[in-house]
mmCIF file of C-alpha atoms and ligand atoms in Angstrom:
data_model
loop_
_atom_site.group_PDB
_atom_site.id
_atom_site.type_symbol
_atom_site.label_atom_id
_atom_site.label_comp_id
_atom_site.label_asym_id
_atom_site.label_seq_id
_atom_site.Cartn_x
_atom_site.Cartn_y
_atom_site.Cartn_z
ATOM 1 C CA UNK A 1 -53.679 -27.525 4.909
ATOM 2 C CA UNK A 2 -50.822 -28.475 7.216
ATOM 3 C CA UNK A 3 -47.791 -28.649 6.438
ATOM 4 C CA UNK A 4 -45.161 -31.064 8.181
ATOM 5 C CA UNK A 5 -41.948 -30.247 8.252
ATOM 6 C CA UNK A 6 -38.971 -31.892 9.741
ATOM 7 C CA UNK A 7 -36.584 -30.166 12.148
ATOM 8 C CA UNK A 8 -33.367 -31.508 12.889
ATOM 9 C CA UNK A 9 -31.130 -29.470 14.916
ATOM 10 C CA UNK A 10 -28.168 -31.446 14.739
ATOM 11 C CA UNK A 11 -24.774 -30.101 16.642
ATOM 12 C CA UNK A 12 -23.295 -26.719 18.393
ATOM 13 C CA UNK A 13 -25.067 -23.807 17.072
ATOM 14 C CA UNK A 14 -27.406 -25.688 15.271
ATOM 15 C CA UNK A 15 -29.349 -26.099 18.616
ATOM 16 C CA UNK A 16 -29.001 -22.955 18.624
ATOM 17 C CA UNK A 17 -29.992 -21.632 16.156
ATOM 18 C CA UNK A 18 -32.738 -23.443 14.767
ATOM 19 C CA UNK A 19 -35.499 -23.216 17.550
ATOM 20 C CA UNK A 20 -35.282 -19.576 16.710
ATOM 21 C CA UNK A 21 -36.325 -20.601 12.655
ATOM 22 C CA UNK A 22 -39.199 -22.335 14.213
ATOM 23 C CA UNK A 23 -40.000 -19.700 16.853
ATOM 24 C CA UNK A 24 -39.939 -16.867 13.735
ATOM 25 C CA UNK A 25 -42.503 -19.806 11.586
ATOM 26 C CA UNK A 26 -44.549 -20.174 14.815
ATOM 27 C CA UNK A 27 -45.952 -16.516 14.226
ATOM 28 C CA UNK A 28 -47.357 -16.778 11.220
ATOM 29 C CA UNK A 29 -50.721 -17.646 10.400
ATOM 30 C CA UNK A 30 -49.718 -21.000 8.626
ATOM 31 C CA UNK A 31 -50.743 -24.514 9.461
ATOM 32 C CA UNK A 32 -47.043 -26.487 10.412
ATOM 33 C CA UNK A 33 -46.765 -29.721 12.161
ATOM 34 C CA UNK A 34 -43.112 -29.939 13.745
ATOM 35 C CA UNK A 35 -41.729 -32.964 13.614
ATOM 36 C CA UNK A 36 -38.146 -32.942 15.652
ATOM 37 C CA UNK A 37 -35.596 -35.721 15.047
ATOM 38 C CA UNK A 38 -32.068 -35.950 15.729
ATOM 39 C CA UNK A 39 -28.872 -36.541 13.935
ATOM 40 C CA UNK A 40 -24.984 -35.311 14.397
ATOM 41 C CA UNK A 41 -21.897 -35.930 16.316
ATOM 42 C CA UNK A 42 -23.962 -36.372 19.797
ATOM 43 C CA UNK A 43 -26.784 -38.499 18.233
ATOM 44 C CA UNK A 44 -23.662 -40.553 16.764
ATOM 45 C CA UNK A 45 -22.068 -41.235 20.054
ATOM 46 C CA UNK A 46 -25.291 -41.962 21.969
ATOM 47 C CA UNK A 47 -26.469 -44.378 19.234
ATOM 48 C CA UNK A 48 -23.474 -45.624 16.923
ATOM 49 C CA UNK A 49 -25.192 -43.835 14.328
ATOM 50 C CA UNK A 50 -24.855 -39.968 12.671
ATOM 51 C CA UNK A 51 -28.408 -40.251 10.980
ATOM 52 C CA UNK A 52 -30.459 -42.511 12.712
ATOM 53 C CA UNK A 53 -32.877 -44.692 10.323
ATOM 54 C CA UNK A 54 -35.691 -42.973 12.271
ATOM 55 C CA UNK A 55 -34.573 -39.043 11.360
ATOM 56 C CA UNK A 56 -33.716 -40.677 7.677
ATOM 57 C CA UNK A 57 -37.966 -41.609 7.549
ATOM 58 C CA UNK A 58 -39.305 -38.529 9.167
ATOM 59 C CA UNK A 59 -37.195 -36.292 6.440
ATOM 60 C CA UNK A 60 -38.292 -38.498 3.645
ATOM 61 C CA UNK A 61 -42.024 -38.517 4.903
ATOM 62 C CA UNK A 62 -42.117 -34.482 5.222
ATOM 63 C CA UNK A 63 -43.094 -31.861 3.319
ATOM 64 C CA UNK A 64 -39.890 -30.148 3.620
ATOM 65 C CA UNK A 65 -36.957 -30.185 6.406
ATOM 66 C CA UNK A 66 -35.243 -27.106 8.586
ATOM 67 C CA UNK A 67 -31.476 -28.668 9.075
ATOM 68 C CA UNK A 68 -29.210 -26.595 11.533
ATOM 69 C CA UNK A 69 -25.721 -27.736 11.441
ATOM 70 C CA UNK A 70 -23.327 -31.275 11.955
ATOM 71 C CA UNK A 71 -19.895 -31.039 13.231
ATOM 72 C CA UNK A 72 -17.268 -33.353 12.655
ATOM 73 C CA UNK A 73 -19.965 -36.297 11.209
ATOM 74 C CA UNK A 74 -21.346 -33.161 8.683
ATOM 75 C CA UNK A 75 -20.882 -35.345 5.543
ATOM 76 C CA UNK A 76 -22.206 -38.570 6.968
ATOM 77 C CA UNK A 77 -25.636 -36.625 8.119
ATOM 78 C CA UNK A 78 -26.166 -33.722 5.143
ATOM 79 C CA UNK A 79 -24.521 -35.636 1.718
ATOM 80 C CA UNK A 80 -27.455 -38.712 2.545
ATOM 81 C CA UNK A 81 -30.516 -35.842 4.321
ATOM 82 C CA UNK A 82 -29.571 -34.389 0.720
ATOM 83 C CA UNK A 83 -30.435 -37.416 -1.669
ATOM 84 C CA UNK A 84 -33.200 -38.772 0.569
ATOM 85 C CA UNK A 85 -34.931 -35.026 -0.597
ATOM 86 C CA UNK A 86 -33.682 -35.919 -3.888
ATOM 87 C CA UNK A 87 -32.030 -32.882 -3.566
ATOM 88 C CA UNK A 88 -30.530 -31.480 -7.486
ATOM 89 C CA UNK A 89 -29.788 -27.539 -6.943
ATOM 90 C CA UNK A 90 -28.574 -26.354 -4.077
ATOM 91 C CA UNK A 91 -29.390 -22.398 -3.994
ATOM 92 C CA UNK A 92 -27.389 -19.993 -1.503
ATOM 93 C CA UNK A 93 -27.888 -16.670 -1.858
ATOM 94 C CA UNK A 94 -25.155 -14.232 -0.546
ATOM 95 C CA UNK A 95 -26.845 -10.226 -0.183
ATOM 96 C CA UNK A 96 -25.441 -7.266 1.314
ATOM 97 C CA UNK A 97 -27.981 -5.888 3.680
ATOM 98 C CA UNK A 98 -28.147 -1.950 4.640
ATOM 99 C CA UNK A 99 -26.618 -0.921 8.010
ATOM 100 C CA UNK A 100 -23.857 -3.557 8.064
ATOM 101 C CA UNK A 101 -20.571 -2.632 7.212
ATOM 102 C CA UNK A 102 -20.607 -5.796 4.281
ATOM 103 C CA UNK A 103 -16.848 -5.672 2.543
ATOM 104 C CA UNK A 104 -19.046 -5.159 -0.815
ATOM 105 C CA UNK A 105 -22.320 -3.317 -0.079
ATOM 106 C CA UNK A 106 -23.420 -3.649 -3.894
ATOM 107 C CA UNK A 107 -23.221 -7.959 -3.238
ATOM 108 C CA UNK A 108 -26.643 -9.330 -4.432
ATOM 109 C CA UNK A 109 -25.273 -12.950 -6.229
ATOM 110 C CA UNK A 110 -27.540 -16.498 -6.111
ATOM 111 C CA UNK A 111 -25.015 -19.601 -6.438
ATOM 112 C CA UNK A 112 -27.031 -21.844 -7.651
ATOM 113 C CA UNK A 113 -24.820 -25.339 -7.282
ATOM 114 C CA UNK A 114 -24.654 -28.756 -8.478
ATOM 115 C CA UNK A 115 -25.888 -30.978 -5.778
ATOM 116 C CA UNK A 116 -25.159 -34.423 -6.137
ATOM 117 C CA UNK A 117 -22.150 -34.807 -8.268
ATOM 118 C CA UNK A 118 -18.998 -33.932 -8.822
ATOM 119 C CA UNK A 119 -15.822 -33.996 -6.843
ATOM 120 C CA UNK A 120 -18.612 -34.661 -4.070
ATOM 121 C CA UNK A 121 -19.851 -38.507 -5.595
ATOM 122 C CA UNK A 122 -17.785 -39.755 -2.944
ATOM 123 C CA UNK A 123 -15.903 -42.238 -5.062
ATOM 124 C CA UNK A 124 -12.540 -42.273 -3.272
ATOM 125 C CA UNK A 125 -9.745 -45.181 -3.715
ATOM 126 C CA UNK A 126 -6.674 -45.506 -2.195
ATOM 127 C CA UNK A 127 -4.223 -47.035 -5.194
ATOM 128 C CA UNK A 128 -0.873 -48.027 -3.059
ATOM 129 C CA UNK A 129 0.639 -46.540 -0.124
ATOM 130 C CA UNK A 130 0.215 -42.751 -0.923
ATOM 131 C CA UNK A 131 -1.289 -42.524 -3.566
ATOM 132 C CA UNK A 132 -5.078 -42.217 -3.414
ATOM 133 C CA UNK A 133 -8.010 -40.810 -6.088
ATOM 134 C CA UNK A 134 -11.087 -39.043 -6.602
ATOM 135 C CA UNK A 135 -13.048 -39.618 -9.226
ATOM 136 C CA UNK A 136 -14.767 -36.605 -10.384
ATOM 137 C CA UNK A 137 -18.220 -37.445 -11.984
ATOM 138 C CA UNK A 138 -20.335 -35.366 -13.895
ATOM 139 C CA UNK A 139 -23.033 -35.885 -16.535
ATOM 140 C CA UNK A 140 -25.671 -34.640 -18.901
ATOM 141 C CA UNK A 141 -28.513 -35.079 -16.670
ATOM 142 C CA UNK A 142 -27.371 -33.333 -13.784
ATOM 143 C CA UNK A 143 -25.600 -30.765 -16.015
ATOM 144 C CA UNK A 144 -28.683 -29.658 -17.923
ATOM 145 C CA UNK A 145 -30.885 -30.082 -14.657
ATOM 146 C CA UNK A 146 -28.773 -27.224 -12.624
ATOM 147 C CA UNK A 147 -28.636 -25.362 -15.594
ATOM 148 C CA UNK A 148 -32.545 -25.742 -16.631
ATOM 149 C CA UNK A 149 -32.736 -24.666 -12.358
ATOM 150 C CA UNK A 150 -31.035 -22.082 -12.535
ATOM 151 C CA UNK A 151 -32.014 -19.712 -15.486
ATOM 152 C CA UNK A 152 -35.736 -20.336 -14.240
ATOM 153 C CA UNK A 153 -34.367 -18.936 -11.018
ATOM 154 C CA UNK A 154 -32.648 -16.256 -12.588
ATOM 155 C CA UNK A 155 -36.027 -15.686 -14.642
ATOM 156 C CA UNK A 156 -38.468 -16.005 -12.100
ATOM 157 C CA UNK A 157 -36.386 -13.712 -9.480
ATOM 158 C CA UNK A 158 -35.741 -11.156 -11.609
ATOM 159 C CA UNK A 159 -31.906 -11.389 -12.190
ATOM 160 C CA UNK A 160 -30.378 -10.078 -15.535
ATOM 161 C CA UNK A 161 -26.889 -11.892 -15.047
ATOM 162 C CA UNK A 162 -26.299 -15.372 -15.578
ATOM 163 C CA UNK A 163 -22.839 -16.892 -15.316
ATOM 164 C CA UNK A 164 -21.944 -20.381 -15.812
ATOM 165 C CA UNK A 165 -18.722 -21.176 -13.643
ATOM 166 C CA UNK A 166 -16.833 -23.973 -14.944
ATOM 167 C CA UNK A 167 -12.936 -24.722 -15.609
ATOM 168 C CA UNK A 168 -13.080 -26.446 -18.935
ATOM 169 C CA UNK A 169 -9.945 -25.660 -20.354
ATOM 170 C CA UNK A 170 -8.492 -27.951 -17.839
ATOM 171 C CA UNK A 171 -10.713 -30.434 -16.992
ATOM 172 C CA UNK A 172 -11.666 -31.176 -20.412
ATOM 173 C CA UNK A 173 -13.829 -34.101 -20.728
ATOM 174 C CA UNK A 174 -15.890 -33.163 -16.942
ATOM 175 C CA UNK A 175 -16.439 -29.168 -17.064
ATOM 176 C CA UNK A 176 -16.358 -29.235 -20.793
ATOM 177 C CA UNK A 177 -19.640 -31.702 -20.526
ATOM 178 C CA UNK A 178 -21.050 -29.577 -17.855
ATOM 179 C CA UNK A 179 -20.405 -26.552 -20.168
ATOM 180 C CA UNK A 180 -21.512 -27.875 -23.395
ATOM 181 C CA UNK A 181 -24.789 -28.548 -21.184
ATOM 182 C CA UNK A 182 -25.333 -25.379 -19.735
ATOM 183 C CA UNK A 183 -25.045 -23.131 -22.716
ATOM 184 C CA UNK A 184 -27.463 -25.456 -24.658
ATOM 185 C CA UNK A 185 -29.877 -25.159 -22.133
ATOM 186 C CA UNK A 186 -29.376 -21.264 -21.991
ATOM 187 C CA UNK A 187 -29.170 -21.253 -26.320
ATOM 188 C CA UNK A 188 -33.009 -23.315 -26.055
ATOM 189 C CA UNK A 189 -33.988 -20.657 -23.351
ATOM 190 C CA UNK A 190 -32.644 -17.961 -25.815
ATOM 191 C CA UNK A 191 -31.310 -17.000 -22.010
ATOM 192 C CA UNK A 192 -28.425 -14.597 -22.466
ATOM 193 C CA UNK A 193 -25.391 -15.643 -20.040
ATOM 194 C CA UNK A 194 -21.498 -15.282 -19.869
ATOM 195 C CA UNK A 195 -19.288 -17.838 -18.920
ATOM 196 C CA UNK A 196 -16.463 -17.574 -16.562
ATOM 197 C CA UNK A 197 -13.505 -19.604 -15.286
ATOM 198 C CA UNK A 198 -14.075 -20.340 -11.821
ATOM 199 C CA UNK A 199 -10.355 -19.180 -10.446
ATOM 200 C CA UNK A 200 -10.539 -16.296 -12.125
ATOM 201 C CA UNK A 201 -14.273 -16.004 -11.142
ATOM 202 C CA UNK A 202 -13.376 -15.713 -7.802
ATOM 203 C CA UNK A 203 -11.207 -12.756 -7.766
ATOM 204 C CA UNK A 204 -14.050 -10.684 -10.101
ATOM 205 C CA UNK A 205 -16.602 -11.630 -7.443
ATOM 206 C CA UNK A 206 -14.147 -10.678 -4.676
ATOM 207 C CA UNK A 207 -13.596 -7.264 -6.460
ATOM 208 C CA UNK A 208 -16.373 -6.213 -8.628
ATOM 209 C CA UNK A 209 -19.442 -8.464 -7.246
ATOM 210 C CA UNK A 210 -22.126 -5.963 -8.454
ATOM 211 C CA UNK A 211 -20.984 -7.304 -11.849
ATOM 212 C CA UNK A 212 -22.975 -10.736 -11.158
ATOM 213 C CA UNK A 213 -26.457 -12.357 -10.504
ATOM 214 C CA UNK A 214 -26.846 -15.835 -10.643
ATOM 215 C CA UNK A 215 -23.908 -17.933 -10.847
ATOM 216 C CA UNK A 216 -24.282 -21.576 -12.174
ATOM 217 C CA UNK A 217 -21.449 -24.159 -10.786
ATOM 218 C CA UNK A 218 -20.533 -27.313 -10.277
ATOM 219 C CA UNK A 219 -20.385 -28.648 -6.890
ATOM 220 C CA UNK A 220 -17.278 -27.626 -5.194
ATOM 221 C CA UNK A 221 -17.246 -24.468 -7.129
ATOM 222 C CA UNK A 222 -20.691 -23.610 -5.468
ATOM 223 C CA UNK A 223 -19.550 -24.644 -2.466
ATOM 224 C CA UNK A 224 -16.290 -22.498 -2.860
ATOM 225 C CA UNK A 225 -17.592 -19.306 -4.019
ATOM 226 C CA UNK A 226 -20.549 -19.028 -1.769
ATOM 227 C CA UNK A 227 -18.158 -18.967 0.817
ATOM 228 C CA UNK A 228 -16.426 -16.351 -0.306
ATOM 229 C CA UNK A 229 -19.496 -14.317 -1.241
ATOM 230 C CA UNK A 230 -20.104 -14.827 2.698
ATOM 231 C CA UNK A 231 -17.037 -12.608 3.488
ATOM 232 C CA UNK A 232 -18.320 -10.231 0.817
ATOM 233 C CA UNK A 233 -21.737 -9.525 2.578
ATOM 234 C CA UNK A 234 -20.249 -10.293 6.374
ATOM 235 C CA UNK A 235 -20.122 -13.350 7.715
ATOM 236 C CA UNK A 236 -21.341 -17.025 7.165
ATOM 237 C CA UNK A 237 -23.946 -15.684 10.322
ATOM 238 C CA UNK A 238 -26.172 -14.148 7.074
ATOM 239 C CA UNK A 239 -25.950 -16.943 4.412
ATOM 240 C CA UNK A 240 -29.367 -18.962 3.650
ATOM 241 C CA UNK A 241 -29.491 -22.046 1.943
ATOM 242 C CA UNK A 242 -32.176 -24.612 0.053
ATOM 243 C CA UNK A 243 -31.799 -28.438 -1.227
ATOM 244 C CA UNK A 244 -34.434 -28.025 -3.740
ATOM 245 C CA UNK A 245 -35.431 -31.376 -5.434
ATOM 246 C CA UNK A 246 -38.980 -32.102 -7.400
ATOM 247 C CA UNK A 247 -40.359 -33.064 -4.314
ATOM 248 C CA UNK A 248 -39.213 -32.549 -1.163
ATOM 249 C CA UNK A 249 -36.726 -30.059 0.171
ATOM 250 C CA UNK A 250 -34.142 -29.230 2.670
ATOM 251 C CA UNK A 251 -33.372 -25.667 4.286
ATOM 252 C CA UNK A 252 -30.218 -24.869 6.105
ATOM 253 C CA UNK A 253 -27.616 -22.315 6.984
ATOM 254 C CA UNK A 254 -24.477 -22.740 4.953
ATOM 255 C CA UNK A 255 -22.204 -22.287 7.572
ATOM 256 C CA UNK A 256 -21.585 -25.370 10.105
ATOM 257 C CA UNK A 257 -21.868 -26.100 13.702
ATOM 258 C CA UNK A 258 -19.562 -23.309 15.098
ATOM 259 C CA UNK A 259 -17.516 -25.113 17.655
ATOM 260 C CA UNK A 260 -15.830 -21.441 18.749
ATOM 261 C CA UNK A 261 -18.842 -20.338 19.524
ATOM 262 C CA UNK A 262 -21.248 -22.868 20.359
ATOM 263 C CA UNK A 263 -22.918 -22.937 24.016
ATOM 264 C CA UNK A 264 -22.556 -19.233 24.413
ATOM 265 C CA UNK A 265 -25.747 -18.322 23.410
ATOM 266 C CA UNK A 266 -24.615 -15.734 20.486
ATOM 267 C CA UNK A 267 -24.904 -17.736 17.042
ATOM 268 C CA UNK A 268 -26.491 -15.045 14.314
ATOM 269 C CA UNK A 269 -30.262 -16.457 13.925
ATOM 270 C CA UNK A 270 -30.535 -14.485 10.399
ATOM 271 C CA UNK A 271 -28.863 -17.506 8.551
ATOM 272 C CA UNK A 272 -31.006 -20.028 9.621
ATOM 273 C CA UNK A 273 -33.983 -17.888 9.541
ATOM 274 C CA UNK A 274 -33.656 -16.633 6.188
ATOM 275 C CA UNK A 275 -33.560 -20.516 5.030
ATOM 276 C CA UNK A 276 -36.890 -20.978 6.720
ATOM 277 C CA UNK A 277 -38.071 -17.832 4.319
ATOM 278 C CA UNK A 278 -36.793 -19.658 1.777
ATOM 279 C CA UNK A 279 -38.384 -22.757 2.625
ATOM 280 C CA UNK A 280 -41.777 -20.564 3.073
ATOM 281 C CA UNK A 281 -41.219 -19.560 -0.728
ATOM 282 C CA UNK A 282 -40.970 -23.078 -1.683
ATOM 283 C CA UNK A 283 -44.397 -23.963 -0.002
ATOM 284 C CA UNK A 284 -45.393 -21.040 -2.225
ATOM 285 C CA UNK A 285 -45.986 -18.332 0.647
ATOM 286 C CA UNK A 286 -44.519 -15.618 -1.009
ATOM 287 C CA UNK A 287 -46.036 -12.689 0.942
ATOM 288 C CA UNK A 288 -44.847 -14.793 4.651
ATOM 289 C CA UNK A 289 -41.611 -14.928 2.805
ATOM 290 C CA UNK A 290 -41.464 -11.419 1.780
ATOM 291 C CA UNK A 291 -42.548 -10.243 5.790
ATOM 292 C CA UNK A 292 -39.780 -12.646 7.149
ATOM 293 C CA UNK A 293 -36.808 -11.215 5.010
ATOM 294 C CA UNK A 294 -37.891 -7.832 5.915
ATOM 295 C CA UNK A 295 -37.986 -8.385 9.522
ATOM 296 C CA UNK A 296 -34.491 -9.798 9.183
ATOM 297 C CA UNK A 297 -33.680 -7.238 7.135
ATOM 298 C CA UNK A 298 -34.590 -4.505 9.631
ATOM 299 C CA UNK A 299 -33.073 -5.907 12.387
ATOM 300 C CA UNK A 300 -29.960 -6.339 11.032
ATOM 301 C CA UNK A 301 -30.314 -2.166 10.168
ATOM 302 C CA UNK A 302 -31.245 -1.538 13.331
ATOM 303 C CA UNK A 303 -29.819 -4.298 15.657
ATOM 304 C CA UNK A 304 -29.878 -5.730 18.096
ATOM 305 C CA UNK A 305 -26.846 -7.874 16.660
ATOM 306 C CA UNK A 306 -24.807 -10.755 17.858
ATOM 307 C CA UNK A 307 -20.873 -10.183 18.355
ATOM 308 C CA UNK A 308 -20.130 -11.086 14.474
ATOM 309 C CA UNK A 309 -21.943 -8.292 13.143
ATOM 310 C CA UNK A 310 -20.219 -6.389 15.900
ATOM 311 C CA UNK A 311 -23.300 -6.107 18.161
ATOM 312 C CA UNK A 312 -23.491 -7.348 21.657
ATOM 313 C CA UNK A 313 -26.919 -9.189 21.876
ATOM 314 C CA UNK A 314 -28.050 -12.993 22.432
ATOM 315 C CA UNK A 315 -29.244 -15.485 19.562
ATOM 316 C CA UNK A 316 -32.539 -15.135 22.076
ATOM 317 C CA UNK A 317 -32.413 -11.376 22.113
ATOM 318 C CA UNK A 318 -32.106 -10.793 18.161
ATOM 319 C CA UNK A 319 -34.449 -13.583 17.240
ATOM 320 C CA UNK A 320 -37.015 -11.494 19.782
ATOM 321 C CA UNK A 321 -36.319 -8.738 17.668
ATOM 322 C CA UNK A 322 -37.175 -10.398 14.170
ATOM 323 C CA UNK A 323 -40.634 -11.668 16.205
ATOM 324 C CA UNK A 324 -41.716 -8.237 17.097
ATOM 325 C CA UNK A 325 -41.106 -6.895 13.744
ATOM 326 C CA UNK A 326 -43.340 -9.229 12.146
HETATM 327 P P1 NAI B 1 -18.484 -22.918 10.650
HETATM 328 O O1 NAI B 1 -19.440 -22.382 9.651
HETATM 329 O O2 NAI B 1 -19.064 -23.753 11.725
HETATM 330 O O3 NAI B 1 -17.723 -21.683 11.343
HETATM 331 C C1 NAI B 1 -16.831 -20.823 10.643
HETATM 332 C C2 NAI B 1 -16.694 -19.493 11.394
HETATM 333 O O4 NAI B 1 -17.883 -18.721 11.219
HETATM 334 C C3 NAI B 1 -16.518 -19.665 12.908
HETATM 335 O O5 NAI B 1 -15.663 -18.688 13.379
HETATM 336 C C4 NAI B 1 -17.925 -19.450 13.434
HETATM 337 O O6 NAI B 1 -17.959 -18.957 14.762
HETATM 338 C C5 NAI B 1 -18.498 -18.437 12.460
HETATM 339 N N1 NAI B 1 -19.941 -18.616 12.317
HETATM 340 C C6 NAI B 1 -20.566 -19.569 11.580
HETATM 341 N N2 NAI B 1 -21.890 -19.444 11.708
HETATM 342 C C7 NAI B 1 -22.124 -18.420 12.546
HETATM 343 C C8 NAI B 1 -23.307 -17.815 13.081
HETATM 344 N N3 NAI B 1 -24.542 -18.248 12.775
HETATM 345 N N4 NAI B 1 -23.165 -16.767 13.934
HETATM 346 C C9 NAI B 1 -21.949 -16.303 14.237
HETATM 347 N N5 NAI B 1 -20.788 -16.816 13.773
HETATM 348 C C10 NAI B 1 -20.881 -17.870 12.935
HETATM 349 O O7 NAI B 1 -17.370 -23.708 9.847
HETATM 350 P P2 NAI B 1 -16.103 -24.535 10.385
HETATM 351 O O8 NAI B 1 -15.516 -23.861 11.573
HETATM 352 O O9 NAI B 1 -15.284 -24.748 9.187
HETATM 353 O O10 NAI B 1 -16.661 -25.939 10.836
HETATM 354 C C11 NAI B 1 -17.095 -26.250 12.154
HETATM 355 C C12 NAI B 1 -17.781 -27.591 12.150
HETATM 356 O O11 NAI B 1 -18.980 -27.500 11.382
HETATM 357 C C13 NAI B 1 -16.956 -28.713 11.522
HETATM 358 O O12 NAI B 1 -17.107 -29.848 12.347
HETATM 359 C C14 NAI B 1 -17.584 -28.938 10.151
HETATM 360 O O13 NAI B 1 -17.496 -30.283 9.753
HETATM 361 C C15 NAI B 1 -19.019 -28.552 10.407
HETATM 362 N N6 NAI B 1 -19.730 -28.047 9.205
HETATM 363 C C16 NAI B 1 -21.001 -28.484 9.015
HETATM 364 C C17 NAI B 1 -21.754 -28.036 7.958
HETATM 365 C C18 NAI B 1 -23.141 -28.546 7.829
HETATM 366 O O14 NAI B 1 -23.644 -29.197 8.718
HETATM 367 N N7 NAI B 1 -23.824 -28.254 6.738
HETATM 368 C C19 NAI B 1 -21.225 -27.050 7.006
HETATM 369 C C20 NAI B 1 -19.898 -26.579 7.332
HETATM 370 C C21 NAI B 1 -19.184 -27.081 8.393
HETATM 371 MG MG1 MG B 2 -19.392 -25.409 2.712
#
């Protein structure tokens, strides 16, 4: 069977990046079809356009899509790649690996995050001179969706830990829907879970992350707190992510194009790599998925490493590295 998946590069490290995701899938003994389409800040000044009607079709039509990074036209190329998967959960995992020197070594948390709603609908107004709005959507469907996503996750992965983030006592009617919804669906699971304000959320996961497994939020909370579960392990270089919706799905880094950096030849593979092992679990190739992750895994032990992990090799040089593991 062959599987088609879209590949869209995008901007800066992206480029980067994500040849070295499809060099690592090259080398296994699985039937893809690349299909490579662009979108980004250069696609939008060559063509007036930051997702081009053609890379919108050729995500759509795939089985699933590797995304590398946007810059500056980020939410005008990922919010719509997201809803043309029909993207509900987006799940970022944030692990400490041995032989880094990760701020928490014990870190081993799944965000699992809201994906369409939110602060993130995009419903913005502007009232009268200086004074503009957000409206902040969330509802039942989506609620009991991420929630229904993630204790399966948490089930199916082995995780013992559930949170549900949420900030109820102040946004009353929004996170008190989304947490009314979430401990249903964990009460008709007969799930066990805890609940946790996300401010104060962040400082336990900043301090005592071993404490945690899966972590339910809203949107922007996800967003938030995978972040900072990025500094916990070392660097946004390591953090996978998957757009998972009932059909189709998305794969990308969490971290963005990398102006600083980009050009130079040193972006971390591991983050884009470790989405396509995600994406390899979602085409149900468990074992591929398994050998990937633990060829990352030892090369991160044993370097080489780029400059953020404190090493002093390429993005060439370490993806090489993963290659001959496998
Ligand atoms: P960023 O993730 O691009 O970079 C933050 C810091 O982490 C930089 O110092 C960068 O060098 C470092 N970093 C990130 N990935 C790395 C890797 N693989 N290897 C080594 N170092 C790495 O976030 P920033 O700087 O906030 O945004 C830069 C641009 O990226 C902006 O234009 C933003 O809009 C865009 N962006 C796009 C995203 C997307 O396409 N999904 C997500 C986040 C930002
Ligand atoms: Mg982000």
């Amino acid at each position: 069977m062959t599987h088609e998946i879209a590949v869209i590069p995008g901007d800066g490290i992206g480029q980067e990046v994500t040849p070295a995701a499809v060099d690592v899938l090259g080398e296994l003994n699985i039937d893809f079809e690349f299909v490579h389409a662009e979108a980004g800040d250069e696609t939008k000044a060559e063509t007036g356009t930051a997702l081009p009607e053609e890379t919108a079709e050729i995500a759509a039509d795939a089985d699933a899509t590797l995304f590398g990074a946007a810059g500056e036209t980020a939410a005008d190329v990922i919010l719509p790649l997201r809803s043309i998967v029909g993207s509900f959960a987006n799940v970022r995992p944030a692990r400490a690996y041995p032989g880094l020197d990760a701020l928490q070594p014990e870190t081993d948390l799944v965000f699992i995050r809201e994906n369409t709603e939110g602060v993130y609908s995009g419903i913005e107004d502007e009232i009268t001179e200086g004074v503009r709005t957000l409206t902040r959507v969330i509802t039942e469907d989506a609620s009991e969706k991420i929630a229904e996503y993630g204790f399966q996750y948490a089930k199916r992965n082995g995780y013992d830990d559930v949170t549900i983030a949420h900030k109820a006592n102040v946004m009353r009617e929004t996170d008190g829907l989304f947490l009314d919804t979430a401990e249903r669906v964990a009460e008709e699971r007969g799930a066990e879970y805890d609940t946790a304000l996300m401010d104060a959320l962040a400082m336990h996961l900043a301090m005592t992350p071993e404490e945690y497994g899966v972590v339910i939020c809203p949107n922007l909370a996800g967003d938030m707190l995978s972040d900072l579960a990025a500094g916990l392990v070392g660097g946004l270089g390591l953090l996978p992510s998957a757009n998972i919706g009932e059909e189709n799905a998305l794969f990308e880094p969490v971290h963005g194009s990398a102006p600083d950096i980009a050009g130079e030849g040193v972006a971390n593979p591991s983050a884009m790599i470790l989405s396509a092992a995600m994406m390899l679990d979602h085409l149900e190739y468990p074992e591929e998925a398994e050998t990937v992750r633990a060829a990352v895994e030892s090369v991160l032990d044993s370097g080489p490493r780029t400059p953020d992990l404190g090493g002093s090799a390429s993005t060439e040089e370490m993806t090489e590295a993963v290659v001959d593991e496998l």
